[in-house]
PDB file of C-alpha atoms in Angstrom:
ATOM      1  CA  SER A   1      -2.134 -12.072   8.720  1.00  0.00           C
ATOM      2  CA  ALA A   2      -0.205  -9.514  10.954  1.00  0.00           C
ATOM      3  CA  VAL A   3      -1.726  -7.030  13.192  1.00  0.00           C
ATOM      4  CA  ILE A   4       0.135  -3.362  12.823  1.00  0.00           C
ATOM      5  CA  SER A   5      -0.099  -0.248  15.393  1.00  0.00           C
ATOM      6  CA  GLN A   6       1.132   2.937  14.281  1.00  0.00           C
ATOM      7  CA  LYS A   7       1.989   5.825  16.579  1.00  0.00           C
ATOM      8  CA  PRO A   8       1.106   9.247  16.428  1.00  0.00           C
ATOM      9  CA  SER A   9      -2.216   8.447  13.970  1.00  0.00           C
ATOM     10  CA  ARG A  10      -1.840  11.968  13.065  1.00  0.00           C
ATOM     11  CA  ASP A  11      -0.121  15.038  14.257  1.00  0.00           C
ATOM     12  CA  ILE A  12       0.381  18.763  13.118  1.00  0.00           C
ATOM     13  CA  CYS A  13       3.983  19.882  12.722  1.00  0.00           C
ATOM     14  CA  GLN A  14       6.216  23.043  12.273  1.00  0.00           C
ATOM     15  CA  ARG A  15       8.840  23.641   9.292  1.00  0.00           C
ATOM     16  CA  GLY A  16      12.340  22.679  10.337  1.00  0.00           C
ATOM     17  CA  THR A  17      10.832  20.126  13.001  1.00  0.00           C
ATOM     18  CA  SER A  18      11.380  16.234  13.487  1.00  0.00           C
ATOM     19  CA  LEU A  19       8.773  13.551  13.980  1.00  0.00           C
ATOM     20  CA  THR A  20       9.226   9.901  14.434  1.00  0.00           C
ATOM     21  CA  ILE A  21       6.675   7.433  13.648  1.00  0.00           C
ATOM     22  CA  GLN A  22       6.699   4.015  15.414  1.00  0.00           C
ATOM     23  CA  CYS A  23       5.184   1.093  14.027  1.00  0.00           C
ATOM     24  CA  GLN A  24       4.688  -2.088  16.583  1.00  0.00           C
ATOM     25  CA  VAL A  25       3.507  -5.586  15.106  1.00  0.00           C
ATOM     26  CA  ASP A  26       2.096  -8.462  16.922  1.00  0.00           C
ATOM     27  CA  SER A  27       4.629 -11.021  15.143  1.00  0.00           C
ATOM     28  CA  GLN A  28       8.113 -10.773  14.569  1.00  0.00           C
ATOM     29  CA  VAL A  29       8.793 -10.131  10.985  1.00  0.00           C
ATOM     30  CA  THR A  30      12.105 -10.465   9.280  1.00  0.00           C
ATOM     31  CA  MET A  31      11.469  -7.117   6.913  1.00  0.00           C
ATOM     32  CA  MET A  32       9.571  -4.122   7.416  1.00  0.00           C
ATOM     33  CA  PHE A  33       8.811  -1.401   4.550  1.00  0.00           C
ATOM     34  CA  TRP A  34       7.779   2.423   4.966  1.00  0.00           C
ATOM     35  CA  TYR A  35       5.794   4.287   2.087  1.00  0.00           C
ATOM     36  CA  ARG A  36       4.558   7.267   1.549  1.00  0.00           C
ATOM     37  CA  GLN A  37       1.064   8.773  -0.104  1.00  0.00           C
ATOM     38  CA  GLN A  38       0.761  12.324  -0.447  1.00  0.00           C
ATOM     39  CA  PRO A  39      -2.723  13.863  -0.778  1.00  0.00           C
ATOM     40  CA  GLY A  40      -4.449  12.681  -3.743  1.00  0.00           C
ATOM     41  CA  GLN A  41      -1.924  10.083  -4.828  1.00  0.00           C
ATOM     42  CA  SER A  42      -0.670   6.353  -4.316  1.00  0.00           C
ATOM     43  CA  LEU A  43       1.804   4.582  -2.360  1.00  0.00           C
ATOM     44  CA  THR A  44       5.304   5.042  -2.845  1.00  0.00           C
ATOM     45  CA  LEU A  45       8.108   3.083  -1.160  1.00  0.00           C
ATOM     46  CA  ILE A  46      10.858   4.901   1.176  1.00  0.00           C
ATOM     47  CA  ALA A  47      13.116   2.286   2.300  1.00  0.00           C
ATOM     48  CA  THR A  48      12.961  -1.505   3.397  1.00  0.00           C
ATOM     49  CA  ALA A  49      14.088  -2.303   7.114  1.00  0.00           C
ATOM     50  CA  ASN A  50      15.636  -5.287   7.699  1.00  0.00           C
ATOM     51  CA  GLN A  51      16.526  -5.760  11.168  1.00  0.00           C
ATOM     52  CA  GLY A  52      19.977  -5.877  12.342  1.00  0.00           C
ATOM     53  CA  SER A  53      21.293  -4.270   9.426  1.00  0.00           C
ATOM     54  CA  GLU A  54      21.037  -0.439   7.524  1.00  0.00           C
ATOM     55  CA  ALA A  55      17.734  -0.010   5.577  1.00  0.00           C
ATOM     56  CA  THR A  56      17.745   0.245   2.254  1.00  0.00           C
ATOM     57  CA  TYR A  57      16.245   3.970   0.556  1.00  0.00           C
ATOM     58  CA  GLU A  58      14.623   4.106  -2.978  1.00  0.00           C
ATOM     59  CA  SER A  59      15.626   6.694  -5.489  1.00  0.00           C
ATOM     60  CA  GLY A  60      14.644  10.101  -4.276  1.00  0.00           C
ATOM     61  CA  PHE A  61      14.937   8.982  -0.378  1.00  0.00           C
ATOM     62  CA  VAL A  62      17.849   9.615   1.821  1.00  0.00           C
ATOM     63  CA  ILE A  63      18.787   8.464   5.249  1.00  0.00           C
ATOM     64  CA  ASP A  64      19.490  12.019   6.288  1.00  0.00           C
ATOM     65  CA  LYS A  65      15.966  13.176   5.887  1.00  0.00           C
ATOM     66  CA  PHE A  66      14.350   9.606   6.519  1.00  0.00           C
ATOM     67  CA  PRO A  67      16.249   7.710   9.242  1.00  0.00           C
ATOM     68  CA  ILE A  68      14.677   4.579   9.908  1.00  0.00           C
ATOM     69  CA  SER A  69      15.839   2.349  12.786  1.00  0.00           C
ATOM     70  CA  ARG A  70      14.697  -1.522  13.246  1.00  0.00           C
ATOM     71  CA  PRO A  71      15.968  -2.491  16.760  1.00  0.00           C
ATOM     72  CA  ASN A  72      14.007  -5.921  17.274  1.00  0.00           C
ATOM     73  CA  LEU A  73      11.614  -8.106  15.081  1.00  0.00           C
ATOM     74  CA  THR A  74       8.619  -6.505  16.008  1.00  0.00           C
ATOM     75  CA  PHE A  75       9.188  -2.677  16.065  1.00  0.00           C
ATOM     76  CA  SER A  76      10.390  -0.076  13.932  1.00  0.00           C
ATOM     77  CA  THR A  77      10.736   3.831  13.512  1.00  0.00           C
ATOM     78  CA  LEU A  78      10.494   6.533  10.876  1.00  0.00           C
ATOM     79  CA  THR A  79      11.913   9.757  11.614  1.00  0.00           C
ATOM     80  CA  VAL A  80      11.131  12.725   9.496  1.00  0.00           C
ATOM     81  CA  SER A  81      13.514  15.560   9.598  1.00  0.00           C
ATOM     82  CA  ASN A  82      13.556  19.219   8.820  1.00  0.00           C
ATOM     83  CA  MET A  83      10.213  18.991   7.907  1.00  0.00           C
ATOM     84  CA  SER A  84       8.821  21.194   5.062  1.00  0.00           C
ATOM     85  CA  PRO A  85       4.976  21.566   3.844  1.00  0.00           C
ATOM     86  CA  GLU A  86       6.057  18.943   1.255  1.00  0.00           C
ATOM     87  CA  ASP A  87       6.309  16.263   3.583  1.00  0.00           C
ATOM     88  CA  SER A  88       3.001  16.397   4.536  1.00  0.00           C
ATOM     89  CA  SER A  89       1.515  12.969   3.927  1.00  0.00           C
ATOM     90  CA  ILE A  90       0.312   9.629   4.907  1.00  0.00           C
ATOM     91  CA  TYR A  91       3.056   7.210   6.354  1.00  0.00           C
ATOM     92  CA  LEU A  92       2.415   3.399   6.111  1.00  0.00           C
ATOM     93  CA  CYS A  93       4.323   0.733   7.452  1.00  0.00           C
ATOM     94  CA  SER A  94       3.864  -2.480   5.986  1.00  0.00           C
ATOM     95  CA  VAL A  95       5.084  -6.239   6.621  1.00  0.00           C
ATOM     96  CA  GLU A  96       4.933  -9.074   4.919  1.00  0.00           C
ATOM     97  CA  GLY A  97       2.626 -11.975   6.098  1.00  0.00           C
ATOM     98  CA  PRO A  98       3.995 -14.996   8.142  1.00  0.00           C
ATOM     99  CA  GLY A  99       5.827 -17.699   6.545  1.00  0.00           C
ATOM    100  CA  GLY A 100       7.344 -15.732   4.214  1.00  0.00           C
ATOM    101  CA  THR A 101       3.933 -15.133   1.792  1.00  0.00           C
ATOM    102  CA  ASP A 102       4.815 -12.620  -0.621  1.00  0.00           C
ATOM    103  CA  THR A 103       1.373 -10.725   0.593  1.00  0.00           C
ATOM    104  CA  GLN A 104       2.321  -7.164   2.580  1.00  0.00           C
ATOM    105  CA  TYR A 105      -0.112  -6.226   5.412  1.00  0.00           C
ATOM    106  CA  PHE A 106      -0.247  -2.395   6.136  1.00  0.00           C
ATOM    107  CA  GLY A 107      -0.383  -0.046   9.589  1.00  0.00           C
ATOM    108  CA  PRO A 108      -3.477   2.269   9.156  1.00  0.00           C
ATOM    109  CA  GLY A 109      -0.938   5.069   8.862  1.00  0.00           C
ATOM    110  CA  THR A 110       0.343   8.216  10.390  1.00  0.00           C
ATOM    111  CA  ARG A 111      -1.119  11.543   8.719  1.00  0.00           C
ATOM    112  CA  LEU A 112       1.306  14.318   8.721  1.00  0.00           C
ATOM    113  CA  THR A 113       0.298  18.052   8.144  1.00  0.00           C
ATOM    114  CA  VAL A 114       3.374  20.273   8.005  1.00  0.00           C
ATOM    115  CA  LEU A 115       2.837  24.179   8.228  1.00  0.00           C
TER     116      LEU A 115
ATOM    117  CA  GLU B   1      10.870   0.547 -16.117  1.00  0.00           C
ATOM    118  CA  ASP B   2       8.371  -1.592 -14.538  1.00  0.00           C
ATOM    119  CA  GLN B   3       4.764   0.596 -14.352  1.00  0.00           C
ATOM    120  CA  VAL B   4       0.928  -0.010 -13.379  1.00  0.00           C
ATOM    121  CA  THR B   5      -1.966   1.446 -14.655  1.00  0.00           C
ATOM    122  CA  GLN B   6      -5.104   1.423 -13.647  1.00  0.00           C
ATOM    123  CA  SER B   7      -8.220   2.592 -15.006  1.00  0.00           C
ATOM    124  CA  PRO B   8     -10.784   4.729 -14.729  1.00  0.00           C
ATOM    125  CA  GLU B   9      -9.512   6.863 -11.767  1.00  0.00           C
ATOM    126  CA  ALA B  10     -12.888   7.158 -10.357  1.00  0.00           C
ATOM    127  CA  LEU B  11     -16.356   5.475 -11.442  1.00  0.00           C
ATOM    128  CA  ARG B  12     -19.789   5.984 -10.101  1.00  0.00           C
ATOM    129  CA  LEU B  13     -22.116   2.927  -9.976  1.00  0.00           C
ATOM    130  CA  GLN B  14     -26.109   2.588  -9.079  1.00  0.00           C
ATOM    131  CA  GLU B  15     -26.585  -0.010  -6.165  1.00  0.00           C
ATOM    132  CA  GLY B  16     -26.541  -3.344  -7.820  1.00  0.00           C
ATOM    133  CA  GLU B  17     -24.930  -2.006 -11.131  1.00  0.00           C
ATOM    134  CA  SER B  18     -21.785  -4.327 -11.893  1.00  0.00           C
ATOM    135  CA  SER B  19     -18.788  -3.218 -13.301  1.00  0.00           C
ATOM    136  CA  SER B  20     -14.797  -4.323 -13.355  1.00  0.00           C
ATOM    137  CA  LEU B  21     -11.549  -2.327 -12.698  1.00  0.00           C
ATOM    138  CA  ASN B  22      -8.772  -2.503 -14.922  1.00  0.00           C
ATOM    139  CA  CYS B  23      -4.903  -3.092 -13.790  1.00  0.00           C
ATOM    140  CA  SER B  24      -2.564  -2.906 -16.795  1.00  0.00           C
ATOM    141  CA  TYR B  25       1.326  -3.974 -15.674  1.00  0.00           C
ATOM    142  CA  THR B  26       4.714  -3.729 -17.566  1.00  0.00           C
ATOM    143  CA  VAL B  27       7.131  -5.144 -15.943  1.00  0.00           C
ATOM    144  CA  SER B  28      10.224  -7.496 -16.404  1.00  0.00           C
ATOM    145  CA  GLY B  29       8.969 -10.842 -14.366  1.00  0.00           C
ATOM    146  CA  LEU B  30       5.925 -10.810 -12.500  1.00  0.00           C
ATOM    147  CA  ARG B  31       6.212 -12.563  -9.137  1.00  0.00           C
ATOM    148  CA  GLY B  32       2.492 -11.565  -7.951  1.00  0.00           C
ATOM    149  CA  LEU B  33      -0.171  -9.119  -8.285  1.00  0.00           C
ATOM    150  CA  PHE B  34      -1.713  -7.763  -5.536  1.00  0.00           C
ATOM    151  CA  TRP B  35      -5.626  -6.099  -4.811  1.00  0.00           C
ATOM    152  CA  TYR B  36      -6.036  -3.637  -2.145  1.00  0.00           C
ATOM    153  CA  ARG B  37      -9.171  -1.952  -0.401  1.00  0.00           C
ATOM    154  CA  GLN B  38      -8.352   1.593   0.870  1.00  0.00           C
ATOM    155  CA  ASP B  39     -11.322   3.738   2.760  1.00  0.00           C
ATOM    156  CA  PRO B  40     -10.738   7.310   3.736  1.00  0.00           C
ATOM    157  CA  GLY B  41      -7.841   7.798   6.564  1.00  0.00           C
ATOM    158  CA  LYS B  42      -6.894   4.169   6.516  1.00  0.00           C
ATOM    159  CA  GLY B  43      -4.081   1.681   5.443  1.00  0.00           C
ATOM    160  CA  PRO B  44      -4.948  -0.600   2.401  1.00  0.00           C
ATOM    161  CA  GLU B  45      -6.213  -3.706   3.528  1.00  0.00           C
ATOM    162  CA  PHE B  46      -5.499  -6.931   1.913  1.00  0.00           C
ATOM    163  CA  LEU B  47      -7.893  -8.417  -0.589  1.00  0.00           C
ATOM    164  CA  PHE B  48      -6.273 -10.660  -3.351  1.00  0.00           C
ATOM    165  CA  THR B  49      -2.920 -12.259  -4.636  1.00  0.00           C
ATOM    166  CA  LEU B  50      -2.502 -13.334  -8.209  1.00  0.00           C
ATOM    167  CA  TYR B  51       0.486 -15.406  -9.026  1.00  0.00           C
ATOM    168  CA  SER B  52      -0.106 -16.362 -12.901  1.00  0.00           C
ATOM    169  CA  ALA B  53      -2.388 -15.911 -16.048  1.00  0.00           C
ATOM    170  CA  GLY B  54      -5.615 -17.597 -15.959  1.00  0.00           C
ATOM    171  CA  GLU B  55      -5.427 -17.443 -12.000  1.00  0.00           C
ATOM    172  CA  GLU B  56      -8.988 -15.995 -10.398  1.00  0.00           C
ATOM    173  CA  LYS B  57      -9.853 -15.320  -6.683  1.00  0.00           C
ATOM    174  CA  GLU B  58     -13.368 -14.746  -5.095  1.00  0.00           C
ATOM    175  CA  LYS B  59     -14.579 -12.724  -1.748  1.00  0.00           C
ATOM    176  CA  GLU B  60     -17.875 -12.214  -1.893  1.00  0.00           C
ATOM    177  CA  ARG B  61     -19.098  -9.435  -4.167  1.00  0.00           C
ATOM    178  CA  LEU B  62     -15.613  -9.127  -5.728  1.00  0.00           C
ATOM    179  CA  LYS B  63     -13.706 -11.453  -8.177  1.00  0.00           C
ATOM    180  CA  ALA B  64      -9.782 -10.967  -9.328  1.00  0.00           C
ATOM    181  CA  THR B  65      -8.215 -12.351 -12.740  1.00  0.00           C
ATOM    182  CA  LEU B  66      -4.977 -12.268 -14.145  1.00  0.00           C
ATOM    183  CA  THR B  67      -3.981 -12.351 -17.496  1.00  0.00           C
ATOM    184  CA  LYS B  68      -0.515 -11.919 -18.853  1.00  0.00           C
ATOM    185  CA  LYS B  69      -0.702  -7.896 -19.263  1.00  0.00           C
ATOM    186  CA  GLU B  70      -3.991  -7.026 -16.623  1.00  0.00           C
ATOM    187  CA  SER B  71      -6.093  -7.946 -14.133  1.00  0.00           C
ATOM    188  CA  PHE B  72      -9.522  -7.509 -13.369  1.00  0.00           C
ATOM    189  CA  LEU B  73     -11.352  -6.601 -10.336  1.00  0.00           C
ATOM    190  CA  HIS B  74     -14.983  -7.497 -10.930  1.00  0.00           C
ATOM    191  CA  ILE B  75     -17.743  -6.021  -8.842  1.00  0.00           C
ATOM    192  CA  THR B  76     -20.827  -8.128  -8.894  1.00  0.00           C
ATOM    193  CA  ALA B  77     -24.292  -6.151  -7.744  1.00  0.00           C
ATOM    194  CA  PRO B  78     -22.002  -3.652  -5.452  1.00  0.00           C
ATOM    195  CA  LYS B  79     -23.372  -2.166  -2.142  1.00  0.00           C
ATOM    196  CA  PRO B  80     -22.820   1.190  -1.165  1.00  0.00           C
ATOM    197  CA  GLU B  81     -20.294  -0.304   1.382  1.00  0.00           C
ATOM    198  CA  ASP B  82     -17.897  -1.097  -1.241  1.00  0.00           C
ATOM    199  CA  SER B  83     -17.175   2.414  -1.765  1.00  0.00           C
ATOM    200  CA  ALA B  84     -13.554   2.672  -1.716  1.00  0.00           C
ATOM    201  CA  THR B  85     -10.436   3.648  -3.381  1.00  0.00           C
ATOM    202  CA  TYR B  86      -9.005  -0.008  -5.019  1.00  0.00           C
ATOM    203  CA  LEU B  87      -5.362   0.042  -5.337  1.00  0.00           C
ATOM    204  CA  CYS B  88      -3.461  -2.346  -7.306  1.00  0.00           C
ATOM    205  CA  ALA B  89       0.402  -3.496  -7.056  1.00  0.00           C
ATOM    206  CA  VAL B  90       3.100  -5.771  -8.097  1.00  0.00           C
ATOM    207  CA  ARG B  91       5.758  -7.034  -6.723  1.00  0.00           C
ATOM    208  CA  ILE B  92       8.514  -7.911  -9.861  1.00  0.00           C
ATOM    209  CA  SER B  93      10.495 -11.700  -9.638  1.00  0.00           C
ATOM    210  CA  SER B  94      14.025 -10.108 -10.541  1.00  0.00           C
ATOM    211  CA  GLY B  95      16.734 -10.532  -7.728  1.00  0.00           C
ATOM    212  CA  SER B  96      16.173 -10.193  -3.968  1.00  0.00           C
ATOM    213  CA  ALA B  97      13.554  -6.984  -4.307  1.00  0.00           C
ATOM    214  CA  ARG B  98      10.491  -7.416  -2.170  1.00  0.00           C
ATOM    215  CA  GLN B  99       8.741  -3.797  -2.321  1.00  0.00           C
ATOM    216  CA  LEU B 100       5.472  -3.749  -4.236  1.00  0.00           C
ATOM    217  CA  THR B 101       4.889  -1.346  -7.097  1.00  0.00           C
ATOM    218  CA  PHE B 102       1.101   0.400  -6.728  1.00  0.00           C
ATOM    219  CA  GLY B 103      -1.215   1.864  -9.480  1.00  0.00           C
ATOM    220  CA  SER B 104      -2.567   5.167  -8.679  1.00  0.00           C
ATOM    221  CA  GLY B 105      -5.994   3.548  -7.834  1.00  0.00           C
ATOM    222  CA  THR B 106      -9.620   3.601  -8.844  1.00  0.00           C
ATOM    223  CA  GLN B 107     -11.772   5.640  -6.612  1.00  0.00           C
ATOM    224  CA  LEU B 108     -15.146   3.885  -6.511  1.00  0.00           C
ATOM    225  CA  THR B 109     -18.411   5.224  -5.434  1.00  0.00           C
ATOM    226  CA  VAL B 110     -21.466   3.151  -5.046  1.00  0.00           C
ATOM    227  CA  LEU B 111     -24.858   5.023  -4.614  1.00  0.00           C
ATOM    228  CA  PRO B 112     -27.765   4.181  -2.959  1.00  0.00           C
TER     229      PRO B 112
END
């Protein structure tokens, strides 16, 4: 399995501001995934980040709102832009296991509250 | 449209009272079905991957099984530390899609 860390673990932000979430993996991985988990809900995929190419966004998520960077094989960032209270969620990054396994391993999450 | 439905939404068991959680799925083609455990305030923790009907996986008090339409997570003689939300997810086999589609989860509470 992969060891994944996220920063910050939690934050409280004001409406209209932006927050960048970092995801660090202890091994090189091709694809990284960003999910959102709204209060009391399950996980919804925001985008898939492949190193060296533009992120692929799911329906309902756009790059202007959730820009993603993937500068190398162990790191990615997700920015939540122009935040509103509806963006209050847990944001999770995940990676596939070593050797191209189908299993995804998740980071501890970033709990975001927007006032 | 690919769908994953978990039942029940919540389950309360007495310590030692065995039960099963259900995950039914409707997908165009199943590449894999995954079970995760999620504790409050934490990311999902991987439990099992199942690939084909008839497959079973076990880990301590947990056993996951798979049919062509659903998966079960059997919990034998649960303990309070098994209390968590259990998530089911699928990956479809079409094209290059690698993302997981999650069910809404079953919140399990095991009372001492």
